[in-house]
Structures are given as structure tokens and as C-alpha cells.
PDB file of C-alpha atoms and ligand atoms in Angstrom:
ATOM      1  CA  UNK A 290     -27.853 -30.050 -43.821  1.00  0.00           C
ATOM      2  CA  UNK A 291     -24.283 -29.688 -43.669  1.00  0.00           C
ATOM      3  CA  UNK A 292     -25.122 -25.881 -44.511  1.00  0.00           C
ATOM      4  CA  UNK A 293     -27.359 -25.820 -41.569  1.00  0.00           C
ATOM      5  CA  UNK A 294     -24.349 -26.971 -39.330  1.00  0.00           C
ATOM      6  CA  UNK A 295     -22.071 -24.609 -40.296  1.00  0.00           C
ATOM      7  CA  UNK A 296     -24.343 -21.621 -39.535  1.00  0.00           C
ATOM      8  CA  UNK A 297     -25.454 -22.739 -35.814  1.00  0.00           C
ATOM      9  CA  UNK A 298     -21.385 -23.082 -35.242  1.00  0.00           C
ATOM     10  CA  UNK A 299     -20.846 -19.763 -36.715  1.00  0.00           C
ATOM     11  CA  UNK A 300     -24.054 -18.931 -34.111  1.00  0.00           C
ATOM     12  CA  UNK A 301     -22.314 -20.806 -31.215  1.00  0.00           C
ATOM     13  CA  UNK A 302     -19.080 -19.115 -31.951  1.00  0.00           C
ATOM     14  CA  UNK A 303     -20.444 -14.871 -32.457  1.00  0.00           C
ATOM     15  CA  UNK A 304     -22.173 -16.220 -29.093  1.00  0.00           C
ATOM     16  CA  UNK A 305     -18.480 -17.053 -27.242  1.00  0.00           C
ATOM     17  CA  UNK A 306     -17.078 -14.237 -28.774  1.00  0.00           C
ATOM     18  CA  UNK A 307     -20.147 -11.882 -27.584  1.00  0.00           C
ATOM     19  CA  UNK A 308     -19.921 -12.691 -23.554  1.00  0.00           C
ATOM     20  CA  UNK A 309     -15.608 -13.357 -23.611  1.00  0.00           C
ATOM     21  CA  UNK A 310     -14.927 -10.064 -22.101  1.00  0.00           C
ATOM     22  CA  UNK A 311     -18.186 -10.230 -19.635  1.00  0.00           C
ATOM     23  CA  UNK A 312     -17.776 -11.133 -16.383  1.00  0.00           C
ATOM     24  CA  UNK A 313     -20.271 -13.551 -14.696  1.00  0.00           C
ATOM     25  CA  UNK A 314     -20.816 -14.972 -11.020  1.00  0.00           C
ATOM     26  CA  UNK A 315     -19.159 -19.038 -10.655  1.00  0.00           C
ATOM     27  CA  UNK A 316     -21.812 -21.688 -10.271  1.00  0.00           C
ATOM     28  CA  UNK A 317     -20.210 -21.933  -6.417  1.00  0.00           C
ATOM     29  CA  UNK A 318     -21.466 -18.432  -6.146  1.00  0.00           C
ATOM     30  CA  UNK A 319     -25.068 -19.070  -8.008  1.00  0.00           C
ATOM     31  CA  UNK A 320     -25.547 -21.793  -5.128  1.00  0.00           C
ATOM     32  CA  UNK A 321     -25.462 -19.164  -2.558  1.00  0.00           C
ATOM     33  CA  UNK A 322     -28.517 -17.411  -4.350  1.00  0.00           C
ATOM     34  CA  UNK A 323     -31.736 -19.003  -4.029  1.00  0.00           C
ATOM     35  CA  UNK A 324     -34.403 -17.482  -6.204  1.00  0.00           C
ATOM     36  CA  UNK A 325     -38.121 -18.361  -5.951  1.00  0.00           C
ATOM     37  CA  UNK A 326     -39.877 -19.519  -9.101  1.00  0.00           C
ATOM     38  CA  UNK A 327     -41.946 -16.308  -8.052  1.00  0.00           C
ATOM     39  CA  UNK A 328     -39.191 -13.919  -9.232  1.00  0.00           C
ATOM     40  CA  UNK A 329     -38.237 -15.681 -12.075  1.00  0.00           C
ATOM     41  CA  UNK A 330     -40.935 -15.193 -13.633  1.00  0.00           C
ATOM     42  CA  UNK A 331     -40.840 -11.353 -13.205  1.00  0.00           C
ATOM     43  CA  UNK A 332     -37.506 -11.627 -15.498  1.00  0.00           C
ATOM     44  CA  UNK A 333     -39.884 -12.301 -18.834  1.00  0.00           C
ATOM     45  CA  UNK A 334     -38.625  -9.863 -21.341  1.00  0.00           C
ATOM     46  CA  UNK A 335     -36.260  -9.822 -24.166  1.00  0.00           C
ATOM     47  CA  UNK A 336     -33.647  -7.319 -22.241  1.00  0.00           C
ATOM     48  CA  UNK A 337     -34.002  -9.269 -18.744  1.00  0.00           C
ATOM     49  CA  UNK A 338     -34.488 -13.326 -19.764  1.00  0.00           C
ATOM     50  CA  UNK A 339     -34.662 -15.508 -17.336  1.00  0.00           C
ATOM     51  CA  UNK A 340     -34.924 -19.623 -17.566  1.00  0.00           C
ATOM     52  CA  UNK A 341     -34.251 -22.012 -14.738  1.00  0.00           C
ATOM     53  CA  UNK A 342     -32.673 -25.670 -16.248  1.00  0.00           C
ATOM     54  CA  UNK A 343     -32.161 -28.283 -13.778  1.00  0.00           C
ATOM     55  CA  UNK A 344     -32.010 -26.190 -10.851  1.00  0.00           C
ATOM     56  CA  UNK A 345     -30.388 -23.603 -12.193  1.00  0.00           C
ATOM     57  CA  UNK A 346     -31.900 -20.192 -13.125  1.00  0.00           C
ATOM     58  CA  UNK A 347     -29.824 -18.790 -16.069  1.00  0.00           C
ATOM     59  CA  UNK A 348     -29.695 -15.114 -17.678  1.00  0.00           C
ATOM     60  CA  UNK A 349     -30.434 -15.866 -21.116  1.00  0.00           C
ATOM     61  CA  UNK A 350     -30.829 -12.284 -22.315  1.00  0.00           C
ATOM     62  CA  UNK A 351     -27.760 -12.332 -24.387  1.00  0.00           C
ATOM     63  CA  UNK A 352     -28.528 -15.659 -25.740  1.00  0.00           C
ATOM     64  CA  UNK A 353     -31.675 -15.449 -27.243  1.00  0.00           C
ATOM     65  CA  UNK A 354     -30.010 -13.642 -30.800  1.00  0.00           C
ATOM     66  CA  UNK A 355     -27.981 -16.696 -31.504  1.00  0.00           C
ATOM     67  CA  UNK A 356     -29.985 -19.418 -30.516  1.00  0.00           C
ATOM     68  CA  UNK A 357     -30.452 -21.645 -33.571  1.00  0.00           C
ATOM     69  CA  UNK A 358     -33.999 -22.241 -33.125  1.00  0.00           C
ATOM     70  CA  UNK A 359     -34.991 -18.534 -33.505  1.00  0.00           C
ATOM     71  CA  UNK A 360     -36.055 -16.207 -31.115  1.00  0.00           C
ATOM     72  CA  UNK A 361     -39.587 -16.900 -30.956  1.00  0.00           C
ATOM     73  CA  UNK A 362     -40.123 -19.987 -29.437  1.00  0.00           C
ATOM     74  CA  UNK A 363     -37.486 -19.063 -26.940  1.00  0.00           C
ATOM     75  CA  UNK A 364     -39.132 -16.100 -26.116  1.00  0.00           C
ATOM     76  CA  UNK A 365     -41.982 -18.429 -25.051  1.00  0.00           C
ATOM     77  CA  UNK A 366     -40.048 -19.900 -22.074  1.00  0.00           C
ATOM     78  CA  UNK A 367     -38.664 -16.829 -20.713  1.00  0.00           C
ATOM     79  CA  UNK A 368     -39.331 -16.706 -16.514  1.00  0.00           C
ATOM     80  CA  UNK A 369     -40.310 -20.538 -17.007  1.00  0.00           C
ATOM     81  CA  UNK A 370     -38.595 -23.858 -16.623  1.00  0.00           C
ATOM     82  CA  UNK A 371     -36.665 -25.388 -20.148  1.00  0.00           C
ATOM     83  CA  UNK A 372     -35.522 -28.950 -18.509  1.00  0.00           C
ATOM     84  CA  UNK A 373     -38.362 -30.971 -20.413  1.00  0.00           C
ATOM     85  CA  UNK A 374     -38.171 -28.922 -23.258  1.00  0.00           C
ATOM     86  CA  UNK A 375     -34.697 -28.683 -23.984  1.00  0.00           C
ATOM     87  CA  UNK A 376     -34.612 -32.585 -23.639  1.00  0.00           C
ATOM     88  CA  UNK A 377     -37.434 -32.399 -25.467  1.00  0.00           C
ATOM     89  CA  UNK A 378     -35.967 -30.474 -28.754  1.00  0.00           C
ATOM     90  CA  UNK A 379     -32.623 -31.231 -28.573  1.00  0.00           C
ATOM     91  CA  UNK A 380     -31.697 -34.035 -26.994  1.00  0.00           C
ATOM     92  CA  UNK A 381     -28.051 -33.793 -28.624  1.00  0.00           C
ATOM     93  CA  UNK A 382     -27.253 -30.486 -27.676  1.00  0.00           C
ATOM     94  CA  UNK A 383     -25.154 -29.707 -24.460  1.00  0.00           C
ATOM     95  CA  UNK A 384     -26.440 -26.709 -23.310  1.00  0.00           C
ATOM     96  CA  UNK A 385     -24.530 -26.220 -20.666  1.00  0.00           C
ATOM     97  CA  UNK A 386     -21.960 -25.706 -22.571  1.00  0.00           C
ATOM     98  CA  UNK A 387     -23.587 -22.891 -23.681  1.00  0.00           C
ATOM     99  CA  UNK A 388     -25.175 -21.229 -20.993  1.00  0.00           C
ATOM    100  CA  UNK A 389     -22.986 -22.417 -18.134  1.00  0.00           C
ATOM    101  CA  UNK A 390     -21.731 -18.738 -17.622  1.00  0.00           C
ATOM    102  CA  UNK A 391     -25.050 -17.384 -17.722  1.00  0.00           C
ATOM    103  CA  UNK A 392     -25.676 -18.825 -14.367  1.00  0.00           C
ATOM    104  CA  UNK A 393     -27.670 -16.497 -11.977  1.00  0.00           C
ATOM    105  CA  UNK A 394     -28.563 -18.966  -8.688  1.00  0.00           C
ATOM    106  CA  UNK A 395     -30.231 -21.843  -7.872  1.00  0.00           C
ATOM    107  CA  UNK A 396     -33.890 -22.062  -7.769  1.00  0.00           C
ATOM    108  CA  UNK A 397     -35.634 -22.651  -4.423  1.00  0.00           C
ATOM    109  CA  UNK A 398     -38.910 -23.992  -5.194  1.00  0.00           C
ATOM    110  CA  UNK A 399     -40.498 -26.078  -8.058  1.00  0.00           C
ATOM    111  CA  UNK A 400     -39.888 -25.632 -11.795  1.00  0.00           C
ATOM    112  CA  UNK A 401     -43.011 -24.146 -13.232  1.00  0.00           C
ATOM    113  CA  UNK A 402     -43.976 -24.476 -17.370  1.00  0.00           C
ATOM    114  CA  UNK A 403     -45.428 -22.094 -19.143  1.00  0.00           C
ATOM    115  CA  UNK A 404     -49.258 -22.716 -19.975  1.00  0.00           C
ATOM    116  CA  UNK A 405     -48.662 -22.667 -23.439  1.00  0.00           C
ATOM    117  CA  UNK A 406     -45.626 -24.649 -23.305  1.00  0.00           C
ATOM    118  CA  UNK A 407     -45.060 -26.863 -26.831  1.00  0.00           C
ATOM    119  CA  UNK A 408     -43.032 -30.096 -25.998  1.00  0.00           C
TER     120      UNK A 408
HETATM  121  C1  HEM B 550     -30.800 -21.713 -23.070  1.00  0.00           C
HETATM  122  C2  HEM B 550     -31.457 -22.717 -23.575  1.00  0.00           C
HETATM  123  C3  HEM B 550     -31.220 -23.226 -24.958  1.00  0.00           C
HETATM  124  C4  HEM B 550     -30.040 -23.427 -25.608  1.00  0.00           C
HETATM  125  C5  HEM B 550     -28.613 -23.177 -25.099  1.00  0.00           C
HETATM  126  C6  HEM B 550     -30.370 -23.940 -26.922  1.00  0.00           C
HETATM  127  C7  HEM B 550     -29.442 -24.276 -27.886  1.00  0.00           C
HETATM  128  C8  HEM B 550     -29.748 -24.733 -29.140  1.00  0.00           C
HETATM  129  C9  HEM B 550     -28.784 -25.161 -30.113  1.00  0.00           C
HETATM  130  C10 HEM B 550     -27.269 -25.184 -29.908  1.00  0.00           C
HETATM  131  C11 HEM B 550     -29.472 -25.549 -31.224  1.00  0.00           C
HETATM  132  C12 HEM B 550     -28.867 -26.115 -32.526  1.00  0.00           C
HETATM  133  C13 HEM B 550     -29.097 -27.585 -32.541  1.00  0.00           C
HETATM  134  C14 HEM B 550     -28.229 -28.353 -33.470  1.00  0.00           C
HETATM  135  O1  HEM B 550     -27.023 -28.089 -33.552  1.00  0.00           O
HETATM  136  O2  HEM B 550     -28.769 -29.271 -34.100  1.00  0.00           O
HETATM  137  C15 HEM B 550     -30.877 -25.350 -30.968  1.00  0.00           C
HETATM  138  C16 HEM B 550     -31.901 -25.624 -31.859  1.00  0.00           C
HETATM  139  C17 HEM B 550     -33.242 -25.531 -31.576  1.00  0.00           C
HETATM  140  N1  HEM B 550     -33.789 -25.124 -30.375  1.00  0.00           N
HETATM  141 FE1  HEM B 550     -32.759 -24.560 -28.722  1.00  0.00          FE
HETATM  142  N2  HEM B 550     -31.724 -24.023 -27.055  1.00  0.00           N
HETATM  143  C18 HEM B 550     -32.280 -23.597 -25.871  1.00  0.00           C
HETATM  144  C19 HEM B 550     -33.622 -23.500 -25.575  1.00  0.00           C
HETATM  145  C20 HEM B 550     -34.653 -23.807 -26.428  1.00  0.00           C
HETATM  146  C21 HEM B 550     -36.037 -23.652 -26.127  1.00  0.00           C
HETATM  147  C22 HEM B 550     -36.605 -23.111 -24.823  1.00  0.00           C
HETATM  148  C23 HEM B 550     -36.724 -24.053 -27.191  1.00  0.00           C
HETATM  149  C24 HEM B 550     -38.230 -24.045 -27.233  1.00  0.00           C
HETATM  150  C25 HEM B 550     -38.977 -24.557 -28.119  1.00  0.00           C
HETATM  151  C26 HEM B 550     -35.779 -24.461 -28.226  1.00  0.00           C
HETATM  152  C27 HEM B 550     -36.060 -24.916 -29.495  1.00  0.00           C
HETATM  153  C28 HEM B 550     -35.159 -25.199 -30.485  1.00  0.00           C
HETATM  154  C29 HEM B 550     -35.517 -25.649 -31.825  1.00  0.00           C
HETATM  155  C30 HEM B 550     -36.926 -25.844 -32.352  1.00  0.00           C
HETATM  156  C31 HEM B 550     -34.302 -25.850 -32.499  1.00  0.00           C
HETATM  157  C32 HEM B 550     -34.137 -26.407 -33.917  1.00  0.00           C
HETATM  158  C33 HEM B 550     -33.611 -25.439 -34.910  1.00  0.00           C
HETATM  159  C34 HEM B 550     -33.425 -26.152 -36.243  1.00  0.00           C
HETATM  160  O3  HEM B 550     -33.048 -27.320 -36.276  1.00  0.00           O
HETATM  161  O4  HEM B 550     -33.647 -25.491 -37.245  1.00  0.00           O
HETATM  162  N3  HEM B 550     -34.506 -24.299 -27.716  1.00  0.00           N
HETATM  163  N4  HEM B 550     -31.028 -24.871 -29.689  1.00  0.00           N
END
């Protein structure tokens, strides 16, 4: 367990590390772009990963490699909503603290799940 640990800090850290020199947009600034649930789902690839989290829609591309839970069901949720789901699997984990700078805009219209969605 402890084992376990250690590796998804070592994840969260190669993570930081990856995006310090990256510049992003301020959440201020995401407010002022509204994006429809429409064309988040059009961002549904591993290059151009898109999730929307309590109103929020998020870039995730450069996230998926050192998410703890693996790729693949991430991969499931791209261009979908990850509120329930990230309650859902990890109720301990603040992932805004994660993905806070990953912030894209705000999304104007209702969260939609993917069909095959596995909370
Ligand atoms: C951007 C959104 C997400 C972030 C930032 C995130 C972050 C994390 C973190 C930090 C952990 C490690 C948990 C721990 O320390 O105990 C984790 C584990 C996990 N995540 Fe996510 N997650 C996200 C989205 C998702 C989604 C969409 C799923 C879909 C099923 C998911 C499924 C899992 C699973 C199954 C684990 C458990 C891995 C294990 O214990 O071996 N996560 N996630």
C-alpha cells in the first residue's frame, strides 16, 4: 500500500514538473469562455482531451499519462462530464489541485455522461 502511495506522488509530482514551464489561461479568464457541451465532445482524443468537472471544462491531454488510475478508463470520459465519477472513485482526492491549470472555460449547457459511463 504504502508502495502504491509513493508511486502516484512520484505521478503527481513528473505531472507538476511536466506543465511548470506551460503557460495556461486564469480561471477569471476560463469564465469569459462559454463552451457548449456540443464542442466538448468534439475534443475526444488522446492529443486533444477534454472533461468538464463542476462547470468547468478542463484540457486533460497532458494529464492522462500520470493519472494513477491508468489511461484507459480515463480515456472513457474524454468530451464527457467526470463530476459523479470523480466523486464516485475518489472521493479523497482533490482534483483540483491537479487540474486547476488545465482550465479551458466554463461550460454553458448541461453536463452530459458518457453512455457507457462505469460509476
Ligand atoms: C482529471 C480528472 C482526474 C484526476 C485529476 C484524477 C486523479 C487521480 C488520482 C490523484 C488518483 C490516485 C488516488 C489516490 O491517491 O489514492 C486517481 C486514482 C484513480 N482514478 Fe482518477 N482522476 C481523474 C479522473 C478519473 C476518471 C474519469 C476515472 C474513471 C473511471 C478515474 C478513475 C480512477 C481509478 C479507478 C483510480 C484508482 C487507482 C488505484 O487505486 O489503483 N479517475 N485518480
Amino acid at each position: 500500500m504504502e508502495k502504491r502511495y509513493a508511486l502516484f506522488k512520484q505521478m503527481e509530482n513528473d505531472f507538476k514538473q511536466f506543465i511548470q514551464n506551460k503557460t495556461f489561461i486564469t480561471k477569471e479568464e476560463a469564465r469569459n469562455n462559454r463552451i457548449t457541451p456540443e464542442e466538448l465532445m468534439k475534443h475526444n482524443t488522446e492529443d486533444d482531451a477534454w472533461f468538464s468537472y463542476r462547470g468547468y471544462v478542463y484540457d486533460v491531454s497532458p494529464y492522462g499519462q500520470f493519472h494513477p488510475g491508468g489511461l484507459r478508463c480515463f480515456k472513457e470520459y474524454f468530451g464527457f462530464d467526470v463530476t459523479r465519477v470523480v466523486i464516485m472513485k475518489h472521493k479523497h482526492v482533490n482534483i483540483d489541485s491537479f487540474i486547476n491549470k488545465l482550465v479551458v472555460g466554463m461550460l454553458d449547457g448541461d453536463p452530459i455522461l458518457p453512455q457507457n459511463n462505469r460509476e
